[in-house]
Tab-separated table of C-alpha atoms in Angstrom:
chain	number	residue	atom	x	y	z
A	1	MET	CA	-107.866	8.351	235.766
A	2	PRO	CA	-111.244	9.221	234.313
A	3	GLU	CA	-114.063	6.938	235.557
A	4	PHE	CA	-115.129	4.381	232.896
A	5	ILE	CA	-118.807	4.541	232.002
A	6	ASP	CA	-119.853	1.385	230.144
A	7	ASP	CA	-121.877	2.485	227.162
A	8	LYS	CA	-120.505	-0.386	225.025
A	9	SER	CA	-122.249	-3.399	226.414
A	10	GLU	CA	-125.711	-2.071	225.369
A	11	HIS	CA	-124.629	-2.534	221.843
A	12	CYS	CA	-122.474	-5.654	222.369
A	13	ILE	CA	-124.800	-7.831	224.434
A	14	PRO	CA	-127.681	-7.956	221.827
A	15	PHE	CA	-125.167	-8.587	218.979
A	16	LEU	CA	-123.540	-11.403	221.084
A	17	LEU	CA	-126.832	-13.057	222.001
A	18	GLU	CA	-128.087	-12.952	218.335
A	19	ARG	CA	-124.864	-14.628	217.149
A	20	LEU	CA	-125.053	-17.169	220.023
A	21	LYS	CA	-128.605	-18.020	218.936
A	22	ILE	CA	-127.555	-18.713	215.456
A	23	HIS	CA	-124.700	-20.794	216.661
A	24	GLN	CA	-126.941	-22.775	218.884
A	25	GLU	CA	-129.516	-23.333	216.028
A	26	ARG	CA	-126.678	-24.440	213.727
A	27	HIS	CA	-125.580	-27.100	216.199
A	28	ALA	CA	-129.097	-28.066	217.390
A	29	GLY	CA	-128.636	-31.777	216.330
A	30	ASP	CA	-125.163	-31.961	217.748
A	31	PRO	CA	-125.025	-33.840	221.223
A	32	ASP	CA	-121.738	-32.124	221.920
A	33	PRO	CA	-121.672	-28.832	220.149
A	34	PRO	CA	-118.466	-26.710	220.170
A	35	PRO	CA	-118.285	-23.578	222.158
A	36	PHE	CA	-118.886	-20.166	220.512
A	37	PHE	CA	-115.669	-18.354	220.012
A	38	LEU	CA	-115.932	-14.507	220.336
A	39	GLY	CA	-112.988	-12.271	219.359
A	40	LEU	CA	-112.582	-8.888	220.955
A	41	ASN	CA	-110.154	-6.398	219.474
A	42	GLY	CA	-109.572	-2.972	221.175
A	43	VAL	CA	-106.733	-0.484	221.358
A	44	GLN	CA	-105.019	0.005	224.722
A	45	GLY	CA	-107.061	1.813	227.322
A	46	ALA	CA	-110.268	2.101	225.224
A	47	GLY	CA	-112.375	0.067	227.667
A	48	LYS	CA	-111.873	-3.405	226.530
A	49	THR	CA	-111.200	-4.934	229.934
A	50	THR	CA	-114.374	-3.395	231.327
A	51	LEU	CA	-116.458	-4.715	228.253
A	52	VAL	CA	-114.975	-8.279	228.659
A	53	ARG	CA	-115.932	-8.263	232.356
A	54	THR	CA	-119.581	-7.156	231.526
A	55	LEU	CA	-120.066	-9.691	228.737
A	56	SER	CA	-118.626	-12.638	230.782
A	57	GLN	CA	-120.882	-11.715	233.728
A	58	THR	CA	-123.871	-11.471	231.555
A	59	LEU	CA	-123.275	-14.859	229.993
A	60	ARG	CA	-122.607	-16.637	233.135
A	61	SER	CA	-125.550	-15.312	234.998
A	62	PRO	CA	-129.268	-16.353	234.501
A	63	PRO	CA	-131.092	-16.595	232.285
A	64	HIS	CA	-128.245	-17.596	230.077
A	65	SER	CA	-126.032	-19.383	232.586
A	66	LEU	CA	-123.389	-20.095	230.027
A	67	PRO	CA	-119.936	-21.301	231.326
A	68	THR	CA	-117.538	-18.707	229.763
A	69	ALA	CA	-113.782	-18.870	229.415
A	70	ILE	CA	-111.711	-15.747	228.820
A	71	ILE	CA	-108.403	-15.927	226.989
A	72	SER	CA	-106.226	-12.848	226.626
A	73	ILE	CA	-103.616	-12.679	223.848
A	74	ASP	CA	-101.393	-11.215	226.535
A	75	ASP	CA	-101.345	-14.545	228.287
A	76	LEU	CA	-100.094	-16.288	225.243
A	77	TYR	CA	-96.640	-14.618	225.140
A	78	LEU	CA	-93.508	-16.698	224.729
A	79	PRO	CA	-91.672	-17.551	227.953
A	80	HIS	CA	-89.077	-14.897	228.944
A	81	ALA	CA	-86.085	-16.872	227.683
A	82	GLN	CA	-87.724	-17.343	224.262
A	83	LEU	CA	-88.608	-13.619	224.020
A	84	LEU	CA	-84.956	-12.790	224.878
A	85	ALA	CA	-83.855	-15.238	222.127
A	86	LEU	CA	-86.117	-13.635	219.627
A	87	ALA	CA	-84.753	-10.120	220.465
A	88	ARG	CA	-81.191	-11.399	220.038
A	89	ALA	CA	-81.960	-13.086	216.786
A	90	HIS	CA	-83.264	-9.822	215.343
A	91	PRO	CA	-81.146	-7.166	217.215
A	92	ASP	CA	-81.811	-4.504	214.529
A	93	ASN	CA	-85.684	-4.815	214.662
A	94	PRO	CA	-86.881	-2.581	217.385
A	95	LEU	CA	-90.365	-4.051	217.111
A	96	VAL	CA	-89.438	-7.298	218.542
A	97	GLN	CA	-87.146	-6.106	221.431
A	98	HIS	CA	-89.965	-6.450	223.834
A	99	ARG	CA	-93.264	-8.428	223.986
A	100	GLY	CA	-96.278	-7.380	222.068
A	101	GLN	CA	-96.089	-7.595	218.400
A	102	PRO	CA	-97.006	-10.638	216.364
A	103	SER	CA	-94.031	-13.159	216.583
A	104	THR	CA	-93.825	-12.862	220.371
A	105	HIS	CA	-96.829	-15.017	221.092
A	106	ASP	CA	-96.798	-18.803	221.472
A	107	LEU	CA	-99.018	-19.798	218.564
A	108	PRO	CA	-98.689	-23.611	219.256
A	109	LEU	CA	-99.836	-23.032	222.756
A	110	ALA	CA	-102.676	-20.875	221.521
A	111	VAL	CA	-103.792	-23.661	218.940
A	112	ARG	CA	-103.675	-26.418	221.585
A	113	THR	CA	-105.763	-24.361	223.960
A	114	PHE	CA	-108.296	-23.590	221.285
A	115	ASP	CA	-108.512	-27.143	220.140
A	116	SER	CA	-108.931	-28.469	223.668
A	117	LEU	CA	-111.689	-26.034	224.385
A	118	ARG	CA	-113.445	-26.823	221.052
A	119	GLN	CA	-113.312	-30.558	221.931
A	120	GLY	CA	-114.683	-29.998	225.376
A	121	LEU	CA	-111.584	-31.516	227.050
A	122	PRO	CA	-110.306	-30.490	230.444
A	123	THR	CA	-108.158	-27.337	229.657
A	124	GLN	CA	-105.670	-25.193	231.383
A	125	ILE	CA	-105.925	-21.416	230.475
A	126	PRO	CA	-102.376	-20.076	230.082
A	127	ALA	CA	-101.418	-17.032	232.133
A	128	PHE	CA	-98.539	-14.493	231.889
A	129	ASP	CA	-97.055	-12.348	234.592
A	130	LYS	CA	-96.236	-8.958	233.103
A	131	SER	CA	-94.453	-7.743	236.291
A	132	ALA	CA	-91.672	-10.553	236.268
A	133	PHE	CA	-88.150	-9.686	235.249
A	134	GLN	CA	-88.583	-5.863	235.888
A	135	GLY	CA	-91.673	-5.696	233.552
A	136	GLN	CA	-90.292	-7.931	230.845
A	137	GLY	CA	-92.570	-10.646	231.909
A	138	GLU	CA	-92.635	-14.380	232.307
A	139	ARG	CA	-95.190	-17.183	231.824
A	140	VAL	CA	-96.856	-18.291	234.952
A	141	PRO	CA	-96.282	-21.971	235.957
A	142	GLU	CA	-98.776	-24.219	234.597
A	143	GLU	CA	-99.790	-25.564	237.966
A	144	GLU	CA	-101.231	-22.175	238.576
A	145	TRP	CA	-103.235	-21.836	235.411
A	146	GLU	CA	-107.088	-21.830	235.611
A	147	GLN	CA	-108.596	-25.236	234.751
A	148	VAL	CA	-111.912	-25.557	232.971
A	149	ASN	CA	-113.903	-28.441	231.675
A	150	LYS	CA	-113.041	-30.556	234.650
A	151	ALA	CA	-114.444	-34.023	234.893
A	152	SER	CA	-116.986	-34.427	237.741
A	153	LYS	CA	-115.861	-36.611	240.606
A	154	ALA	CA	-118.916	-38.715	240.280
A	155	ASP	CA	-118.434	-39.615	236.559
A	156	GLY	CA	-114.636	-39.761	236.592
A	157	ASP	CA	-112.287	-39.063	233.770
A	158	GLY	CA	-114.755	-40.532	231.210
A	159	GLY	CA	-117.812	-38.939	232.595
A	160	GLU	CA	-119.769	-35.677	231.823
A	161	ARG	CA	-117.923	-32.480	232.502
A	162	GLU	CA	-119.046	-30.112	235.029
A	163	GLY	CA	-119.806	-26.663	233.623
A	164	LYS	CA	-118.433	-27.404	230.174
A	165	ILE	CA	-117.337	-24.195	228.454
A	166	LYS	CA	-120.039	-22.856	225.996
A	167	VAL	CA	-118.485	-19.531	225.144
A	168	VAL	CA	-114.819	-18.449	224.803
A	169	ILE	CA	-113.917	-14.668	224.721
A	170	PHE	CA	-110.541	-14.270	223.023
A	171	GLU	CA	-109.535	-10.596	223.635
A	172	GLY	CA	-106.385	-8.557	222.754
A	173	TRP	CA	-105.089	-5.627	220.877
A	174	CYS	CA	-104.306	-7.509	217.679
A	175	VAL	CA	-107.099	-10.149	217.759
A	176	GLY	CA	-108.503	-10.297	214.204
A	177	PHE	CA	-105.558	-8.567	212.522
A	178	ARG	CA	-104.838	-10.087	209.042
A	179	ALA	CA	-101.429	-9.936	207.289
A	180	LEU	CA	-101.264	-7.644	204.185
A	181	ASP	CA	-100.057	-8.744	200.792
A	182	GLU	CA	-96.653	-7.314	199.827
A	183	GLU	CA	-97.875	-4.668	197.518
A	184	THR	CA	-100.304	-3.223	200.083
A	185	LEU	CA	-97.617	-3.407	202.821
A	186	ARG	CA	-95.068	-1.527	200.782
A	187	ARG	CA	-97.486	1.063	199.616
A	188	ASN	CA	-98.778	1.815	203.050
A	189	TRP	CA	-95.161	1.985	204.368
A	190	GLU	CA	-94.093	4.322	201.562
A	191	ASP	CA	-97.170	6.575	202.197
A	192	ALA	CA	-96.152	6.903	205.794
A	193	VAL	CA	-92.518	7.671	204.978
A	194	ARG	CA	-93.613	10.352	202.412
A	195	LEU	CA	-95.959	12.025	205.056
A	196	LYS	CA	-93.122	11.892	207.505
A	197	GLU	CA	-90.847	13.643	205.063
A	198	GLU	CA	-93.398	16.216	204.395
A	199	GLY	CA	-93.797	16.986	208.007
A	200	GLU	CA	-97.404	16.146	208.274
A	201	TYR	CA	-97.046	12.803	210.083
A	202	VAL	CA	-97.770	11.767	213.607
A	203	GLY	CA	-97.522	7.975	213.446
A	204	ARG	CA	-94.678	5.523	213.833
A	205	LEU	CA	-94.719	3.385	210.816
A	206	GLY	CA	-92.833	5.931	208.754
A	207	HIS	CA	-89.955	5.734	211.198
A	208	SER	CA	-89.702	1.943	210.852
A	209	ARG	CA	-87.756	0.078	208.307
A	210	LEU	CA	-89.737	-1.834	205.732
A	211	GLU	CA	-87.941	-5.170	206.622
A	212	ASP	CA	-88.798	-4.656	210.221
A	213	VAL	CA	-92.589	-4.308	209.705
A	214	ARG	CA	-92.383	-7.048	206.941
A	215	PHE	CA	-91.028	-9.408	209.642
A	216	VAL	CA	-94.205	-8.719	211.791
A	217	ASN	CA	-96.535	-8.924	208.878
A	218	ASP	CA	-95.103	-12.326	207.962
A	219	ALA	CA	-95.506	-13.611	211.511
A	220	LEU	CA	-99.119	-12.363	211.469
A	221	ARG	CA	-99.989	-14.802	208.657
A	222	GLY	CA	-99.556	-17.610	211.319
A	223	TYR	CA	-102.391	-15.963	213.470
A	224	ASP	CA	-104.997	-16.814	210.831
A	225	ILE	CA	-105.279	-20.245	212.390
A	226	LEU	CA	-106.901	-18.494	215.421
A	227	THR	CA	-108.877	-15.756	213.600
A	228	ASP	CA	-110.457	-18.233	211.454
A	229	GLN	CA	-111.957	-20.044	214.433
A	230	LEU	CA	-113.817	-16.961	215.566
A	231	ASP	CA	-117.664	-17.117	215.221
A	232	ALA	CA	-117.838	-13.388	215.730
A	233	LEU	CA	-115.767	-10.305	216.411
A	234	ILE	CA	-116.247	-7.104	218.318
A	235	HIS	CA	-113.880	-4.170	217.520
A	236	ILE	CA	-113.537	-1.188	219.774
A	237	ASP	CA	-112.024	1.373	217.438
A	238	ALA	CA	-110.591	4.856	218.237
A	239	ALA	CA	-111.897	7.790	216.145
A	240	ARG	CA	-108.496	9.320	216.717
A	241	MET	CA	-105.668	6.586	216.993
A	242	THR	CA	-103.293	8.886	218.733
A	243	ASP	CA	-105.684	8.978	221.852
A	244	VAL	CA	-104.022	5.500	222.826
A	245	TYR	CA	-101.161	7.489	224.161
A	246	ALA	CA	-103.243	9.369	226.682
A	247	TRP	CA	-105.366	6.445	227.453
A	248	ARG	CA	-102.221	4.234	228.245
A	249	GLN	CA	-100.931	7.050	230.364
A	250	ASP	CA	-104.154	7.223	232.376
A	251	GLN	CA	-103.711	3.466	233.131
A	252	GLU	CA	-100.165	3.798	234.299
A	253	THR	CA	-101.052	6.901	236.412
A	254	ALA	CA	-103.737	4.848	238.216
A	255	LEU	CA	-101.437	1.914	238.597
A	256	ARG	CA	-98.773	4.173	240.269
A	257	ALA	CA	-101.470	5.514	242.641
A	258	SER	CA	-102.815	2.206	243.600
A	259	LYS	CA	-99.630	0.023	243.573
A	260	GLY	CA	-96.743	2.540	243.780
A	261	THR	CA	-95.333	1.238	240.610
A	262	GLY	CA	-95.908	1.760	236.848
A	263	MET	CA	-94.307	3.341	233.772
A	264	SER	CA	-93.454	6.974	233.552
A	265	ASP	CA	-95.098	9.137	230.872
A	266	GLU	CA	-91.814	8.859	228.771
A	267	GLN	CA	-91.837	5.115	229.144
A	268	VAL	CA	-95.427	4.939	228.026
A	269	ILE	CA	-94.707	6.748	225.016
A	270	ARG	CA	-91.817	4.412	224.014
A	271	PHE	CA	-94.097	1.489	224.946
A	272	VAL	CA	-96.881	2.577	222.769
A	273	ASP	CA	-94.521	3.506	219.963
A	274	GLY	CA	-93.637	-0.224	219.753
A	275	TYR	CA	-97.277	-1.115	218.987
A	276	TYR	CA	-98.342	1.818	216.825
A	277	PRO	CA	-96.896	0.691	213.382
A	278	SER	CA	-99.194	-2.352	213.560
A	279	TYR	CA	-102.249	-0.114	214.381
A	280	GLU	CA	-101.492	1.919	211.282
A	281	LEU	CA	-100.885	-1.147	209.227
A	282	PHE	CA	-103.727	-3.525	210.233
A	283	THR	CA	-106.632	-1.473	211.577
A	284	GLU	CA	-107.845	-0.625	208.110
A	285	ALA	CA	-108.509	-4.080	207.238
A	286	LEU	CA	-110.567	-4.551	210.229
A	287	HIS	CA	-112.855	-1.676	208.999
A	288	LYS	CA	-113.504	-3.793	205.903
A	289	GLY	CA	-114.227	-6.904	207.917
A	290	VAL	CA	-112.321	-9.848	209.220
A	291	PHE	CA	-114.555	-12.538	207.812
A	292	GLY	CA	-114.461	-11.668	204.168
A	293	ASP	CA	-117.326	-10.790	201.663
A	294	GLU	CA	-119.552	-13.745	202.300
A	295	ALA	CA	-123.272	-12.876	202.992
A	296	GLU	CA	-123.055	-14.495	206.634
A	297	GLY	CA	-119.822	-12.773	207.373
A	298	SER	CA	-121.183	-9.424	206.699
A	299	ARG	CA	-123.230	-9.727	209.965
A	300	ARG	CA	-120.550	-11.417	212.241
A	301	GLN	CA	-118.767	-8.322	212.996
A	302	LEU	CA	-119.582	-5.336	215.249
A	303	ARG	CA	-117.396	-2.108	215.198
A	304	LEU	CA	-117.688	0.460	217.998
A	305	VAL	CA	-115.905	3.831	217.460
A	306	VAL	CA	-115.078	5.647	220.487
A	307	GLY	CA	-114.025	9.303	220.968
A	308	THR	CA	-111.395	10.803	223.096
A	309	ASP	CA	-113.646	10.350	226.247
A	310	ARG	CA	-113.901	6.691	225.400
A	311	LYS	CA	-117.697	7.022	224.796
A	312	VAL	CA	-119.227	5.263	221.786
A	313	ARG	CA	-119.671	7.743	218.765
A	314	GLU	CA	-120.383	5.251	215.901
A	315	VAL	CA	-121.790	1.780	215.757
A	316	ASP	CA	-121.217	-0.271	212.527
A	317	ARG	CA	-122.295	-3.886	211.684
A	318	MET	CA	-120.618	-5.805	209.024
């Protein structure tokens, strides 16, 4: 697997610190200000995990010394039994036969976690074991979840919290995605089908049924309750979306070399195929901005476009 060279944090750290300063100034008179919520969207294998690690280390270290929690959307999947029930309830929809797409996450759990962090309460950060059930995955028992905002022993349950979380990084492949209206959804799907029929198509949306992608789109509307809580968003975009297949294969090759287990190249293709229709449908809206057209919103989102080598080719602020 090619070595990751971090050329993203040099763009993201100044952006994050600027938005943090604005957040702190806005809550200067608040004796118990809410944490800053940063969304981080990135296609699989583009360097998202490396960037999250760098950002969290920077925030936690002097001179900032800001307690930081990381929530991955991959840790918010439904328990295994509920994932199976969802698949059985929609047996003809290949998009929900495995975890990944909107509708396979536990939104009530996500909302409770966000609310608890926002109120500064003792909070357990959910975790999901992707290796359980032969790779189908299962939620980690709650007693094993990381706990933050713990009450200090000296102050007791009613006392001041030690290291109260000041920044929450919410990361994942579909963080910030917004559902499309019916007209746009149908038009995008019809365009993809037409390109497939003309033999000029390399995506997966045109191979999906409209009712299947509509189900995912309808489920995505419920995710607005999380997206609307974000104070800023960083989007790691791919100049050529099909690179996600090779990037994911690189990850699995490294996994097989280090742990002796991982998906084959054929399995990787099928796996990415399951996500790809959503990349086609919802990424374009990210290009236009997640936070709408308001003046402040035009500065709350940072987009990094990376090439096949995962290096930054373009930086866009919106």
